[in-house]
mmCIF file of C-alpha atoms and ligand atoms in Angstrom:
data_model
loop_
_atom_site.group_PDB
_atom_site.id
_atom_site.type_symbol
_atom_site.label_atom_id
_atom_site.label_comp_id
_atom_site.label_asym_id
_atom_site.label_seq_id
_atom_site.Cartn_x
_atom_site.Cartn_y
_atom_site.Cartn_z
ATOM 1 C CA MET A 838 3.776 -22.315 0.966
ATOM 2 C CA GLN A 839 4.742 -18.630 1.052
ATOM 3 C CA THR A 840 2.613 -16.145 2.977
ATOM 4 C CA VAL A 841 1.549 -12.712 1.791
ATOM 5 C CA LEU A 842 -0.264 -10.181 3.965
ATOM 6 C CA ILE A 843 -2.295 -7.573 2.077
ATOM 7 C CA THR A 844 -4.318 -4.749 3.622
ATOM 8 C CA GLY A 845 -7.621 -3.668 2.064
ATOM 9 C CA VAL A 846 -8.599 -6.830 0.152
ATOM 10 C CA GLY A 847 -12.338 -6.087 0.077
ATOM 11 C CA ARG A 848 -12.215 -4.212 -3.218
ATOM 12 C CA GLY A 849 -10.073 -2.455 -5.795
ATOM 13 C CA ILE A 850 -6.363 -3.158 -6.127
ATOM 14 C CA GLY A 851 -6.215 -5.058 -2.820
ATOM 15 C CA LYS A 852 -8.892 -7.534 -3.897
ATOM 16 C CA ALA A 853 -7.149 -8.152 -7.229
ATOM 17 C CA LEU A 854 -3.841 -8.593 -5.375
ATOM 18 C CA ALA A 855 -5.381 -11.143 -3.000
ATOM 19 C CA GLN A 856 -6.972 -13.110 -5.847
ATOM 20 C CA THR A 857 -3.722 -13.165 -7.826
ATOM 21 C CA PHE A 858 -1.652 -14.387 -4.880
ATOM 22 C CA LEU A 859 -4.301 -17.029 -4.074
ATOM 23 C CA GLU A 860 -4.133 -18.292 -7.683
ATOM 24 C CA LYS A 861 -0.344 -18.422 -7.452
ATOM 25 C CA GLY A 862 -0.569 -20.715 -4.421
ATOM 26 C CA PHE A 863 0.312 -18.303 -1.618
ATOM 27 C CA PHE A 864 -1.305 -18.370 1.800
ATOM 28 C CA VAL A 865 -3.031 -14.978 1.824
ATOM 29 C CA ILE A 866 -3.771 -12.981 4.959
ATOM 30 C CA GLY A 867 -6.066 -10.148 3.959
ATOM 31 C CA THR A 868 -7.631 -7.325 5.910
ATOM 32 C CA THR A 869 -10.961 -5.595 5.399
ATOM 33 C CA THR A 870 -12.716 -2.986 7.509
ATOM 34 C CA THR A 871 -15.637 -5.411 8.044
ATOM 35 C CA GLY A 872 -13.601 -8.546 8.733
ATOM 36 C CA THR A 873 -15.263 -10.347 5.807
ATOM 37 C CA ALA A 874 -14.640 -10.641 2.067
ATOM 38 C CA ASP A 875 -16.948 -11.695 -0.772
ATOM 39 C CA PHE A 876 -14.536 -14.460 -1.802
ATOM 40 C CA ALA A 877 -13.305 -17.422 0.231
ATOM 41 C CA ARG A 878 -10.524 -19.956 -0.197
ATOM 42 C CA GLU A 879 -8.828 -22.532 1.999
ATOM 43 C CA ASN A 880 -5.582 -20.574 1.826
ATOM 44 C CA LEU A 881 -7.233 -17.217 2.717
ATOM 45 C CA PHE A 882 -7.510 -15.732 6.209
ATOM 46 C CA VAL A 883 -9.381 -12.448 6.578
ATOM 47 C CA CYS A 884 -8.857 -10.141 9.516
ATOM 48 C CA LYS A 885 -10.819 -7.030 10.534
ATOM 49 C CA LEU A 886 -8.685 -3.878 10.410
ATOM 50 C CA ASN A 887 -9.430 -0.188 10.712
ATOM 51 C CA LEU A 888 -6.100 1.600 10.322
ATOM 52 C CA SER A 889 -7.515 4.708 12.024
ATOM 53 C CA SER A 890 -7.835 2.769 15.284
ATOM 54 C CA THR A 891 -4.865 1.631 17.372
ATOM 55 C CA LYS A 892 -7.159 -0.874 19.124
ATOM 56 C CA SER A 893 -8.262 -2.413 15.827
ATOM 57 C CA THR A 894 -4.661 -2.513 14.608
ATOM 58 C CA LYS A 895 -3.527 -4.281 17.793
ATOM 59 C CA GLU A 896 -6.360 -6.840 17.585
ATOM 60 C CA CYS A 897 -5.675 -7.581 13.916
ATOM 61 C CA VAL A 898 -1.928 -7.966 14.560
ATOM 62 C CA GLU A 899 -2.663 -10.364 17.453
ATOM 63 C CA ALA A 900 -4.913 -12.473 15.203
ATOM 64 C CA ILE A 901 -2.197 -12.560 12.531
ATOM 65 C CA HIS A 902 0.508 -13.545 15.023
ATOM 66 C CA GLY A 903 -1.868 -16.261 16.282
ATOM 67 C CA LEU A 904 -1.629 -17.965 12.883
ATOM 68 C CA GLY A 905 2.045 -18.659 13.624
ATOM 69 C CA LYS A 906 3.108 -17.919 10.050
ATOM 70 C CA LYS A 907 6.168 -15.974 8.960
ATOM 71 C CA ILE A 908 5.257 -13.332 6.388
ATOM 72 C CA ASN A 909 7.229 -13.384 3.150
ATOM 73 C CA ILE A 910 5.543 -10.352 1.589
ATOM 74 C CA LEU A 911 3.641 -7.557 3.336
ATOM 75 C CA ILE A 912 1.703 -5.281 0.971
ATOM 76 C CA ASN A 913 0.350 -2.158 2.644
ATOM 77 C CA ASN A 914 -2.335 -1.399 0.087
ATOM 78 C CA ALA A 915 -5.233 0.118 2.084
ATOM 79 C CA GLY A 916 -5.562 3.856 1.686
ATOM 80 C CA VAL A 917 -7.978 6.759 1.442
ATOM 81 C CA LEU A 918 -8.405 9.771 -0.832
ATOM 82 C CA LEU A 919 -10.523 12.204 1.168
ATOM 83 C CA ASP A 920 -9.919 15.485 -0.662
ATOM 84 C CA GLU A 921 -10.239 14.488 -4.298
ATOM 85 C CA ASP A 922 -12.058 17.632 -5.411
ATOM 86 C CA GLU A 923 -10.130 20.075 -3.220
ATOM 87 C CA THR A 924 -7.295 22.368 -4.202
ATOM 88 C CA THR A 925 -7.049 23.920 -0.725
ATOM 89 C CA LEU A 926 -5.767 21.987 2.252
ATOM 90 C CA ILE A 927 -8.510 21.154 4.751
ATOM 91 C CA PRO A 928 -6.746 20.340 8.047
ATOM 92 C CA GLU A 929 -9.407 17.878 9.256
ATOM 93 C CA ARG A 930 -9.164 15.921 6.007
ATOM 94 C CA LEU A 931 -5.366 15.966 6.229
ATOM 95 C CA ARG A 932 -5.579 14.562 9.772
ATOM 96 C CA ALA A 933 -8.008 11.820 8.718
ATOM 97 C CA THR A 934 -5.903 10.992 5.645
ATOM 98 C CA LEU A 935 -2.664 10.755 7.614
ATOM 99 C CA GLU A 936 -4.358 8.524 10.205
ATOM 100 C CA VAL A 937 -4.896 5.853 7.544
ATOM 101 C CA ASN A 938 -2.284 6.397 4.819
ATOM 102 C CA LEU A 939 0.653 7.152 7.111
ATOM 103 C CA ILE A 940 0.219 6.661 10.874
ATOM 104 C CA GLY A 941 -2.038 3.598 10.819
ATOM 105 C CA THR A 942 0.000 2.023 8.030
ATOM 106 C CA ALA A 943 3.259 2.651 9.904
ATOM 107 C CA ASP A 944 1.799 1.374 13.206
ATOM 108 C CA PHE A 945 0.562 -1.817 11.523
ATOM 109 C CA THR A 946 3.906 -2.349 9.776
ATOM 110 C CA GLU A 947 5.979 -1.778 12.927
ATOM 111 C CA HIS A 948 4.002 -4.500 14.732
ATOM 112 C CA LEU A 949 4.653 -6.968 11.915
ATOM 113 C CA ILE A 950 8.384 -6.527 11.343
ATOM 114 C CA ALA A 951 9.323 -9.202 13.884
ATOM 115 C CA GLY A 952 7.003 -11.639 12.088
ATOM 116 C CA MET A 953 8.644 -11.184 8.680
ATOM 117 C CA ALA A 954 10.437 -14.160 7.137
ATOM 118 C CA PRO A 955 14.159 -13.853 6.348
ATOM 119 C CA HIS A 956 14.625 -11.906 3.069
ATOM 120 C CA GLY A 957 11.007 -10.778 3.306
ATOM 121 C CA HIS A 958 9.686 -7.816 1.308
ATOM 122 C CA ILE A 959 7.613 -4.945 2.719
ATOM 123 C CA ILE A 960 5.771 -3.004 0.005
ATOM 124 C CA PHE A 961 3.813 0.228 0.347
ATOM 125 C CA ILE A 962 1.302 1.050 -2.371
ATOM 126 C CA SER A 963 2.160 4.688 -2.828
ATOM 127 C CA SER A 964 1.407 7.048 -5.712
ATOM 128 C CA THR A 965 3.141 9.397 -8.104
ATOM 129 C CA ALA A 966 0.710 11.924 -6.579
ATOM 130 C CA GLY A 967 3.206 11.946 -3.687
ATOM 131 C CA SER A 968 6.188 12.695 -5.943
ATOM 132 C CA LEU A 969 7.778 16.074 -5.153
ATOM 133 C CA GLU A 970 9.258 16.084 -8.638
ATOM 134 C CA GLN A 971 5.912 15.638 -10.378
ATOM 135 C CA THR A 972 4.058 18.102 -8.159
ATOM 136 C CA GLY A 973 7.091 20.400 -8.395
ATOM 137 C CA HIS A 974 6.233 21.751 -11.832
ATOM 138 C CA LEU A 975 4.819 24.967 -10.429
ATOM 139 C CA GLU A 976 4.209 26.450 -13.866
ATOM 140 C CA SER A 977 1.858 23.553 -14.634
ATOM 141 C CA HIS A 978 -1.685 24.615 -15.490
ATOM 142 C CA TRP A 979 -3.016 21.360 -14.009
ATOM 143 C CA PRO A 980 -4.898 22.290 -10.813
ATOM 144 C CA ASN A 981 -3.172 21.275 -7.627
ATOM 145 C CA HIS A 982 -5.837 18.819 -6.501
ATOM 146 C CA TYR A 983 -5.984 16.616 -3.390
ATOM 147 C CA PRO A 984 -3.170 18.153 -1.318
ATOM 148 C CA ALA A 985 -3.836 15.973 1.761
ATOM 149 C CA TYR A 986 -3.543 12.778 -0.272
ATOM 150 C CA LYS A 987 -0.336 14.011 -1.935
ATOM 151 C CA ILE A 988 1.195 14.930 1.425
ATOM 152 C CA SER A 989 0.287 11.516 2.843
ATOM 153 C CA LYS A 990 1.958 9.608 0.010
ATOM 154 C CA ALA A 991 5.110 11.774 0.087
ATOM 155 C CA ALA A 992 5.342 11.119 3.837
ATOM 156 C CA LEU A 993 4.674 7.413 3.313
ATOM 157 C CA ASN A 994 7.601 7.285 0.888
ATOM 158 C CA MET A 995 9.835 8.843 3.540
ATOM 159 C CA TYR A 996 8.667 6.303 6.125
ATOM 160 C CA MET A 997 9.438 3.553 3.593
ATOM 161 C CA ARG A 998 12.907 5.006 3.008
ATOM 162 C CA THR A 999 13.783 5.277 6.723
ATOM 163 C CA LEU A 1000 12.471 1.747 7.302
ATOM 164 C CA ALA A 1001 14.556 0.406 4.428
ATOM 165 C CA GLN A 1002 17.708 1.915 5.960
ATOM 166 C CA ARG A 1003 16.833 0.443 9.351
ATOM 167 C CA LEU A 1004 16.057 -3.069 8.095
ATOM 168 C CA LYS A 1005 18.862 -3.401 5.537
ATOM 169 C CA LYS A 1006 21.108 -5.142 8.092
ATOM 170 C CA ASP A 1007 18.344 -7.729 8.663
ATOM 171 C CA GLY A 1008 18.125 -8.563 4.968
ATOM 172 C CA LEU A 1009 14.564 -7.268 4.551
ATOM 173 C CA ILE A 1010 13.656 -5.365 1.373
ATOM 174 C CA VAL A 1011 11.371 -2.337 1.653
ATOM 175 C CA SER A 1012 9.805 -0.617 -1.382
ATOM 176 C CA SER A 1013 7.173 1.880 -2.457
ATOM 177 C CA VAL A 1014 5.186 1.027 -5.575
ATOM 178 C CA HIS A 1015 2.969 3.181 -7.793
ATOM 179 C CA PRO A 1016 0.199 0.969 -9.236
ATOM 180 C CA GLY A 1017 -0.671 3.193 -12.223
ATOM 181 C CA TRP A 1018 -3.958 5.049 -12.630
ATOM 182 C CA VAL A 1019 -6.384 2.252 -11.871
ATOM 183 C CA LYS A 1020 -10.155 1.866 -12.386
ATOM 184 C CA THR A 1021 -11.328 1.528 -8.776
ATOM 185 C CA ALA A 1022 -13.582 3.477 -6.433
ATOM 186 C CA MET A 1023 -10.566 5.726 -5.826
ATOM 187 C CA GLY A 1024 -9.194 5.905 -9.378
ATOM 188 C CA GLY A 1025 -12.580 6.311 -11.107
ATOM 189 C CA ASP A 1026 -13.927 4.925 -14.386
ATOM 190 C CA GLU A 1027 -11.728 7.156 -16.550
ATOM 191 C CA ALA A 1028 -8.529 5.582 -15.247
ATOM 192 C CA ASP A 1029 -5.996 3.917 -17.572
ATOM 193 C CA ILE A 1030 -5.949 0.307 -16.404
ATOM 194 C CA THR A 1031 -7.969 -2.354 -14.597
ATOM 195 C CA PRO A 1032 -6.982 -3.580 -11.124
ATOM 196 C CA GLU A 1033 -5.956 -6.907 -12.714
ATOM 197 C CA GLU A 1034 -3.541 -5.122 -15.089
ATOM 198 C CA ALA A 1035 -2.071 -3.096 -12.235
ATOM 199 C CA VAL A 1036 -1.659 -6.192 -10.119
ATOM 200 C CA GLY A 1037 0.077 -8.101 -12.928
ATOM 201 C CA ALA A 1038 2.936 -5.597 -12.767
ATOM 202 C CA ILE A 1039 2.988 -5.523 -8.954
ATOM 203 C CA TYR A 1040 3.029 -9.318 -8.752
ATOM 204 C CA LYS A 1041 6.002 -9.472 -11.160
ATOM 205 C CA PHE A 1042 7.763 -6.840 -9.034
ATOM 206 C CA THR A 1043 7.338 -8.943 -5.879
ATOM 207 C CA LEU A 1044 9.173 -11.820 -7.578
ATOM 208 C CA THR A 1045 12.288 -9.688 -8.073
ATOM 209 C CA SER A 1046 14.773 -8.724 -5.362
ATOM 210 C CA PRO A 1047 14.896 -4.969 -5.965
ATOM 211 C CA GLU A 1048 17.375 -2.581 -4.399
ATOM 212 C CA THR A 1049 15.849 -1.694 -1.040
ATOM 213 C CA GLY A 1050 14.485 1.780 -0.275
ATOM 214 C CA PHE A 1051 13.201 2.954 -3.661
ATOM 215 C CA PHE A 1052 9.976 4.019 -5.345
ATOM 216 C CA TRP A 1053 8.968 1.840 -8.311
ATOM 217 C CA PHE A 1054 6.571 1.596 -11.244
ATOM 218 C CA LYS A 1055 6.800 -1.529 -13.434
ATOM 219 C CA ASN A 1056 10.317 -2.358 -12.179
ATOM 220 C CA GLU A 1057 11.599 1.173 -13.031
ATOM 221 C CA LYS A 1058 12.685 3.614 -10.306
ATOM 222 C CA LEU A 1059 10.464 6.684 -9.957
ATOM 223 C CA PRO A 1060 11.686 10.125 -8.898
ATOM 224 C CA TRP A 1061 10.827 11.210 -5.364
HETATM 225 N N1 NAP B 1114 -6.670 3.722 -8.029
HETATM 226 C C1 NAP B 1114 -5.621 4.433 -8.401
HETATM 227 O O1 NAP B 1114 -5.569 4.983 -9.520
HETATM 228 C C2 NAP B 1114 -4.438 4.562 -7.481
HETATM 229 C C3 NAP B 1114 -3.329 5.290 -7.955
HETATM 230 C C4 NAP B 1114 -2.217 5.408 -7.124
HETATM 231 C C5 NAP B 1114 -2.218 4.803 -5.893
HETATM 232 N N2 NAP B 1114 -3.318 4.119 -5.438
HETATM 233 C C6 NAP B 1114 -3.253 3.515 -4.106
HETATM 234 O O2 NAP B 1114 -3.603 2.146 -4.206
HETATM 235 C C7 NAP B 1114 -4.162 1.698 -2.960
HETATM 236 C C8 NAP B 1114 -5.486 0.976 -3.201
HETATM 237 O O3 NAP B 1114 -6.362 1.918 -3.806
HETATM 238 P P1 NAP B 1114 -7.673 1.497 -4.636
HETATM 239 O O4 NAP B 1114 -7.625 2.296 -5.878
HETATM 240 O O5 NAP B 1114 -7.834 0.038 -4.691
HETATM 241 O O6 NAP B 1114 -8.777 2.178 -3.694
HETATM 242 P P2 NAP B 1114 -10.207 1.700 -3.155
HETATM 243 O O7 NAP B 1114 -10.906 0.885 -4.182
HETATM 244 O O8 NAP B 1114 -10.837 2.929 -2.644
HETATM 245 O O9 NAP B 1114 -9.833 0.721 -1.953
HETATM 246 C C9 NAP B 1114 -9.260 1.225 -0.785
HETATM 247 C C10 NAP B 1114 -9.036 0.086 0.179
HETATM 248 O O10 NAP B 1114 -8.526 0.640 1.416
HETATM 249 C C11 NAP B 1114 -9.308 0.131 2.485
HETATM 250 N N3 NAP B 1114 -9.401 1.106 3.582
HETATM 251 C C12 NAP B 1114 -9.903 2.360 3.518
HETATM 252 N N4 NAP B 1114 -9.889 2.931 4.732
HETATM 253 C C13 NAP B 1114 -9.355 2.024 5.578
HETATM 254 C C14 NAP B 1114 -9.090 2.014 6.969
HETATM 255 N N5 NAP B 1114 -9.363 3.063 7.757
HETATM 256 N N6 NAP B 1114 -8.541 0.899 7.522
HETATM 257 C C15 NAP B 1114 -8.249 -0.180 6.745
HETATM 258 N N7 NAP B 1114 -8.509 -0.241 5.432
HETATM 259 C C16 NAP B 1114 -9.053 0.847 4.848
HETATM 260 C C17 NAP B 1114 -10.688 -0.119 1.883
HETATM 261 O O11 NAP B 1114 -11.379 -1.024 2.705
HETATM 262 P P3 NAP B 1114 -13.015 -1.088 2.694
HETATM 263 O O12 NAP B 1114 -13.407 -1.653 1.372
HETATM 264 O O13 NAP B 1114 -13.319 -2.019 3.815
HETATM 265 O O14 NAP B 1114 -13.487 0.328 2.885
HETATM 266 C C18 NAP B 1114 -10.323 -0.667 0.516
HETATM 267 O O15 NAP B 1114 -10.055 -2.037 0.564
HETATM 268 C C19 NAP B 1114 -4.305 2.947 -2.095
HETATM 269 O O16 NAP B 1114 -3.223 3.017 -1.176
HETATM 270 C C20 NAP B 1114 -4.217 4.077 -3.098
HETATM 271 O O17 NAP B 1114 -3.758 5.284 -2.511
HETATM 272 C C21 NAP B 1114 -4.436 3.990 -6.204
#
């Protein structure tokens, strides 16, 4: 039985990811900020994780290592959007955003690398909001919303890229994935697709062996 570790399985894309991998017969290690989930299965282990806290990260990693399972797929899904309605950078919100979307995610990942199975795949759920190319159209009339979130996802992509270079010799694949605009607490009701639709594409992607170190949407490379 293959093992997948997914952060943020309490709701949204993470919950749909966990339920899909459970249906496909994976052993699923999920994290939530409460340590509980509103679904239970024999092949599900839920761990409490607050990515803003190094103590919480360490405790969650210890619990995961205690299971004695090698991780085939790590999906860093948990994330925050704290400046949705802002067009001006608010330093405190940037700090809080980076704590979760970048620093906490990187800290968690670094602790888990040694526990990855050979040919394992580390995936970061990123966003086209972090694409320099897409935000680079300065003549665009679209307001430049949520700068802290955009910065965090651009930085996350760079962490992914440096990690991919580092782990290439070990045979591990590292990728960033854009899920689409998804109807969740973060994406809102107006979004294009349901979490289940988004996860269908992400699940298919995990079954491929993509070139390491790139940014993907539905198996197509995205511009940085
Ligand atoms: N929705 C979209 O349209 C969209 C588009 C592009 C990218 N994304 C990315 O997709 C990922 C999932 O987003 P979503 O739409 O499913 O959002 P969501 O419904 O708001 O869910 C966010 C998840 O992150 C977890 N989380 C938040 N703060 C955390 C912390 N400090 N420590 C650990 N976990 C924490 C939440 O846990 P709790 O439930 O316990 O709070 C929740 O499970 C995010 O990385 C997001 O940036 C989403």
